[in-house]
mmCIF file of C-alpha atoms in Angstrom:
data_model
loop_
_atom_site.group_PDB
_atom_site.id
_atom_site.type_symbol
_atom_site.label_atom_id
_atom_site.label_comp_id
_atom_site.label_asym_id
_atom_site.label_seq_id
_atom_site.Cartn_x
_atom_site.Cartn_y
_atom_site.Cartn_z
ATOM 1 C CA UNK A 1 7.902 23.386 8.766
ATOM 2 C CA UNK A 2 6.019 20.689 10.686
ATOM 3 C CA UNK A 3 7.895 18.445 13.332
ATOM 4 C CA UNK A 4 7.808 14.704 12.797
ATOM 5 C CA UNK A 5 8.445 13.630 16.310
ATOM 6 C CA UNK A 6 8.073 10.034 14.960
ATOM 7 C CA UNK A 7 8.291 8.765 11.325
ATOM 8 C CA UNK A 8 8.487 4.826 11.393
ATOM 9 C CA UNK A 9 8.140 1.936 9.367
ATOM 10 C CA UNK A 10 8.350 -1.624 9.857
ATOM 11 C CA UNK A 11 8.491 -3.778 6.949
ATOM 12 C CA UNK A 12 7.922 -7.763 7.893
ATOM 13 C CA UNK A 13 9.002 -9.572 4.707
ATOM 14 C CA UNK A 14 7.565 -13.288 4.282
ATOM 15 C CA UNK A 15 9.579 -16.238 2.755
ATOM 16 C CA UNK A 16 7.186 -16.043 -0.408
ATOM 17 C CA UNK A 17 8.058 -12.341 -0.902
ATOM 18 C CA UNK A 18 4.904 -10.688 0.498
ATOM 19 C CA UNK A 19 4.986 -7.840 2.844
ATOM 20 C CA UNK A 20 3.125 -6.105 5.528
ATOM 21 C CA UNK A 21 4.148 -2.704 6.284
ATOM 22 C CA UNK A 22 3.289 -0.884 9.610
ATOM 23 C CA UNK A 23 3.603 2.947 9.368
ATOM 24 C CA UNK A 24 3.478 5.055 12.333
ATOM 25 C CA UNK A 25 3.726 8.761 12.394
ATOM 26 C CA UNK A 26 3.568 11.760 15.214
ATOM 27 C CA UNK A 27 3.348 15.127 13.657
ATOM 28 C CA UNK A 28 3.474 18.482 15.694
ATOM 29 C CA UNK A 29 1.569 20.948 13.879
ATOM 30 C CA UNK A 30 3.536 23.986 14.409
ATOM 31 C CA UNK A 31 1.782 27.024 12.599
ATOM 32 C CA UNK A 32 -1.404 27.822 10.326
ATOM 33 C CA UNK A 33 -0.098 27.160 7.181
ATOM 34 C CA UNK A 34 0.475 23.428 8.315
ATOM 35 C CA UNK A 35 -3.169 22.945 9.699
ATOM 36 C CA UNK A 36 -4.801 22.389 6.485
ATOM 37 C CA UNK A 37 -2.184 19.925 5.307
ATOM 38 C CA UNK A 38 -2.645 17.648 8.082
ATOM 39 C CA UNK A 39 -6.354 18.296 8.757
ATOM 40 C CA UNK A 40 -7.131 16.268 5.636
ATOM 41 C CA UNK A 41 -4.798 13.315 5.144
ATOM 42 C CA UNK A 42 -4.340 10.704 1.896
ATOM 43 C CA UNK A 43 -3.601 7.530 2.740
ATOM 44 C CA UNK A 44 -2.511 4.311 0.731
ATOM 45 C CA UNK A 45 -4.955 2.535 -1.378
ATOM 46 C CA UNK A 46 -6.142 -0.469 0.687
ATOM 47 C CA UNK A 47 -4.628 0.880 4.064
ATOM 48 C CA UNK A 48 -5.866 -0.531 7.497
ATOM 49 C CA UNK A 49 -6.108 2.390 9.850
ATOM 50 C CA UNK A 50 -4.908 1.447 13.589
ATOM 51 C CA UNK A 51 -4.619 5.018 14.888
ATOM 52 C CA UNK A 52 -5.956 8.233 13.337
ATOM 53 C CA UNK A 53 -6.383 11.037 15.724
ATOM 54 C CA UNK A 54 -5.506 14.902 16.960
ATOM 55 C CA UNK A 55 -4.071 15.242 20.034
ATOM 56 C CA UNK A 56 -4.592 18.301 21.861
ATOM 57 C CA UNK A 57 -2.159 20.060 23.952
ATOM 58 C CA UNK A 58 -4.009 19.373 27.119
ATOM 59 C CA UNK A 59 -3.992 15.812 26.464
ATOM 60 C CA UNK A 60 -7.455 15.205 25.029
ATOM 61 C CA UNK A 61 -7.785 13.649 21.562
ATOM 62 C CA UNK A 62 -10.171 14.022 18.667
ATOM 63 C CA UNK A 63 -10.727 10.973 16.147
ATOM 64 C CA UNK A 64 -12.840 11.136 12.827
ATOM 65 C CA UNK A 65 -16.382 10.124 13.352
ATOM 66 C CA UNK A 66 -16.700 8.516 10.108
ATOM 67 C CA UNK A 67 -13.805 7.302 7.919
ATOM 68 C CA UNK A 68 -15.889 7.261 4.946
ATOM 69 C CA UNK A 69 -13.454 7.227 2.264
ATOM 70 C CA UNK A 70 -10.310 5.655 3.914
ATOM 71 C CA UNK A 71 -7.993 6.952 1.258
ATOM 72 C CA UNK A 72 -8.818 10.627 1.990
ATOM 73 C CA UNK A 73 -9.597 11.077 5.504
ATOM 74 C CA UNK A 74 -10.592 14.564 7.485
ATOM 75 C CA UNK A 75 -9.463 14.987 11.024
ATOM 76 C CA UNK A 76 -11.448 17.038 13.313
ATOM 77 C CA UNK A 77 -10.403 20.173 15.033
ATOM 78 C CA UNK A 78 -6.954 20.291 13.907
ATOM 79 C CA UNK A 79 -5.203 23.549 15.359
ATOM 80 C CA UNK A 80 -1.730 24.971 15.685
ATOM 81 C CA UNK A 81 0.192 23.297 18.897
ATOM 82 C CA UNK A 82 -1.605 20.131 18.024
ATOM 83 C CA UNK A 83 -0.160 16.570 17.518
ATOM 84 C CA UNK A 84 -1.547 14.372 14.397
ATOM 85 C CA UNK A 85 -0.835 10.404 14.806
ATOM 86 C CA UNK A 86 -1.738 8.079 12.079
ATOM 87 C CA UNK A 87 -0.607 4.554 12.318
ATOM 88 C CA UNK A 88 -1.383 2.402 9.369
ATOM 89 C CA UNK A 89 -1.057 -0.907 7.926
ATOM 90 C CA UNK A 90 -0.719 -2.235 4.346
ATOM 91 C CA UNK A 91 -0.170 -5.544 2.652
ATOM 92 C CA UNK A 92 1.593 -6.567 -0.590
ATOM 93 C CA UNK A 93 1.329 -9.862 -2.470
ATOM 94 C CA UNK A 94 4.429 -11.579 -3.566
ATOM 95 C CA UNK A 95 5.617 -10.181 -7.012
ATOM 96 C CA UNK A 96 6.734 -13.004 -9.567
ATOM 97 C CA UNK A 97 9.445 -11.070 -10.891
ATOM 98 C CA UNK A 98 11.313 -10.605 -7.453
ATOM 99 C CA UNK A 99 11.604 -14.621 -7.253
ATOM 100 C CA UNK A 100 10.363 -14.839 -3.765
ATOM 101 C CA UNK A 101 12.296 -11.302 -2.868
ATOM 102 C CA UNK A 102 10.431 -8.182 -2.547
ATOM 103 C CA UNK A 103 10.955 -4.179 -3.343
ATOM 104 C CA UNK A 104 10.472 -2.353 0.106
ATOM 105 C CA UNK A 105 9.997 1.104 -1.678
ATOM 106 C CA UNK A 106 11.570 4.071 -0.650
ATOM 107 C CA UNK A 107 12.002 5.693 2.867
ATOM 108 C CA UNK A 108 13.445 9.184 3.464
ATOM 109 C CA UNK A 109 15.403 10.245 6.702
ATOM 110 C CA UNK A 110 15.398 13.981 5.495
ATOM 111 C CA UNK A 111 12.540 16.280 3.636
ATOM 112 C CA UNK A 112 12.659 19.905 2.113
ATOM 113 C CA UNK A 113 9.245 19.850 3.877
ATOM 114 C CA UNK A 114 9.675 18.987 7.663
ATOM 115 C CA UNK A 115 12.094 18.365 10.530
ATOM 116 C CA UNK A 116 12.566 14.746 11.915
ATOM 117 C CA UNK A 117 13.079 14.211 15.677
ATOM 118 C CA UNK A 118 12.982 10.406 15.289
ATOM 119 C CA UNK A 119 13.053 8.738 11.952
ATOM 120 C CA UNK A 120 13.194 4.888 11.565
ATOM 121 C CA UNK A 121 12.823 2.234 9.252
ATOM 122 C CA UNK A 122 12.887 -1.573 10.447
ATOM 123 C CA UNK A 123 13.029 -4.209 8.048
ATOM 124 C CA UNK A 124 12.130 -7.890 9.428
ATOM 125 C CA UNK A 125 13.097 -10.725 7.168
ATOM 126 C CA UNK A 126 13.725 -14.555 7.679
ATOM 127 C CA UNK A 127 17.472 -15.326 8.062
ATOM 128 C CA UNK A 128 17.366 -17.183 4.764
ATOM 129 C CA UNK A 129 16.309 -14.061 2.579
ATOM 130 C CA UNK A 130 18.990 -11.873 1.177
ATOM 131 C CA UNK A 131 18.610 -8.360 1.776
ATOM 132 C CA UNK A 132 20.224 -5.612 -0.337
ATOM 133 C CA UNK A 133 19.438 -1.803 0.464
ATOM 134 C CA UNK A 134 20.129 0.917 -1.889
ATOM 135 C CA UNK A 135 21.152 4.014 -0.057
ATOM 136 C CA UNK A 136 20.695 7.587 -1.728
ATOM 137 C CA UNK A 137 21.741 10.378 -0.016
ATOM 138 C CA UNK A 138 22.712 10.928 3.830
ATOM 139 C CA UNK A 139 21.452 6.981 5.321
ATOM 140 C CA UNK A 140 21.993 6.366 9.114
ATOM 141 C CA UNK A 141 24.070 3.031 9.225
ATOM 142 C CA UNK A 142 22.139 0.124 9.984
ATOM 143 C CA UNK A 143 21.794 -2.105 13.294
ATOM 144 C CA UNK A 144 21.077 -5.791 12.555
ATOM 145 C CA UNK A 145 20.390 -8.331 15.003
ATOM 146 C CA UNK A 146 18.217 -11.565 15.136
ATOM 147 C CA UNK A 147 14.663 -12.361 16.800
ATOM 148 C CA UNK A 148 12.788 -15.622 17.057
ATOM 149 C CA UNK A 149 14.436 -16.920 13.658
ATOM 150 C CA UNK A 150 14.293 -13.510 11.879
ATOM 151 C CA UNK A 151 16.823 -10.605 10.614
ATOM 152 C CA UNK A 152 16.082 -7.495 11.930
ATOM 153 C CA UNK A 153 17.689 -4.427 10.282
ATOM 154 C CA UNK A 154 17.044 -0.969 11.819
ATOM 155 C CA UNK A 155 18.250 2.498 10.237
ATOM 156 C CA UNK A 156 17.351 5.392 13.014
ATOM 157 C CA UNK A 157 17.911 9.048 12.383
ATOM 158 C CA UNK A 158 17.471 11.329 15.217
ATOM 159 C CA UNK A 159 16.889 15.337 15.657
ATOM 160 C CA UNK A 160 17.485 15.910 11.985
ATOM 161 C CA UNK A 161 16.926 19.345 10.527
ATOM 162 C CA UNK A 162 14.848 20.161 7.538
ATOM 163 C CA UNK A 163 16.846 20.159 4.233
ATOM 164 C CA UNK A 164 17.422 23.518 2.582
ATOM 165 C CA UNK A 165 15.889 23.428 -0.988
ATOM 166 C CA UNK A 166 18.179 24.223 -3.743
ATOM 167 C CA UNK A 167 17.655 28.156 -5.298
ATOM 168 C CA UNK A 168 16.168 27.869 -8.149
ATOM 169 C CA UNK A 169 15.301 24.062 -8.070
ATOM 170 C CA UNK A 170 12.528 22.989 -9.730
ATOM 171 C CA UNK A 171 9.697 21.320 -7.676
ATOM 172 C CA UNK A 172 9.076 17.735 -8.007
#
């Protein structure tokens, strides 16, 4: 299974309910079956690409020459033992149904498809904005602190092994 050396999302919420999300992943490609999976990536619609590259074992890097379709990107020369680094930003406008709040989506700290060395979710919100998290499954405890008049809540899991799928479980 692939190894996510870093799987990190930072969600910055604004008083009106809009959000900016920065997602940063660094994945070790451990075997030939994983090469195809990480050589072609599907990115969220409207994502802004900050970093997109293959890091070779000798430290050299390869970047796509032409992103073309930013939702489907082909990384050059991905091979066993490489790292694939992806850093993207997405923005969401306020949703009137949340009354100046927001729905942050889902974040998993474990997977049946990969191991995680460091998996982290950071939520940055105005102090006056109430935050409510709905944990499902094993979720690390949150750490909260304040920075520049904002609340910062961080969930961090380290060295998490791949979940073993249940025998005969349907694939979702």
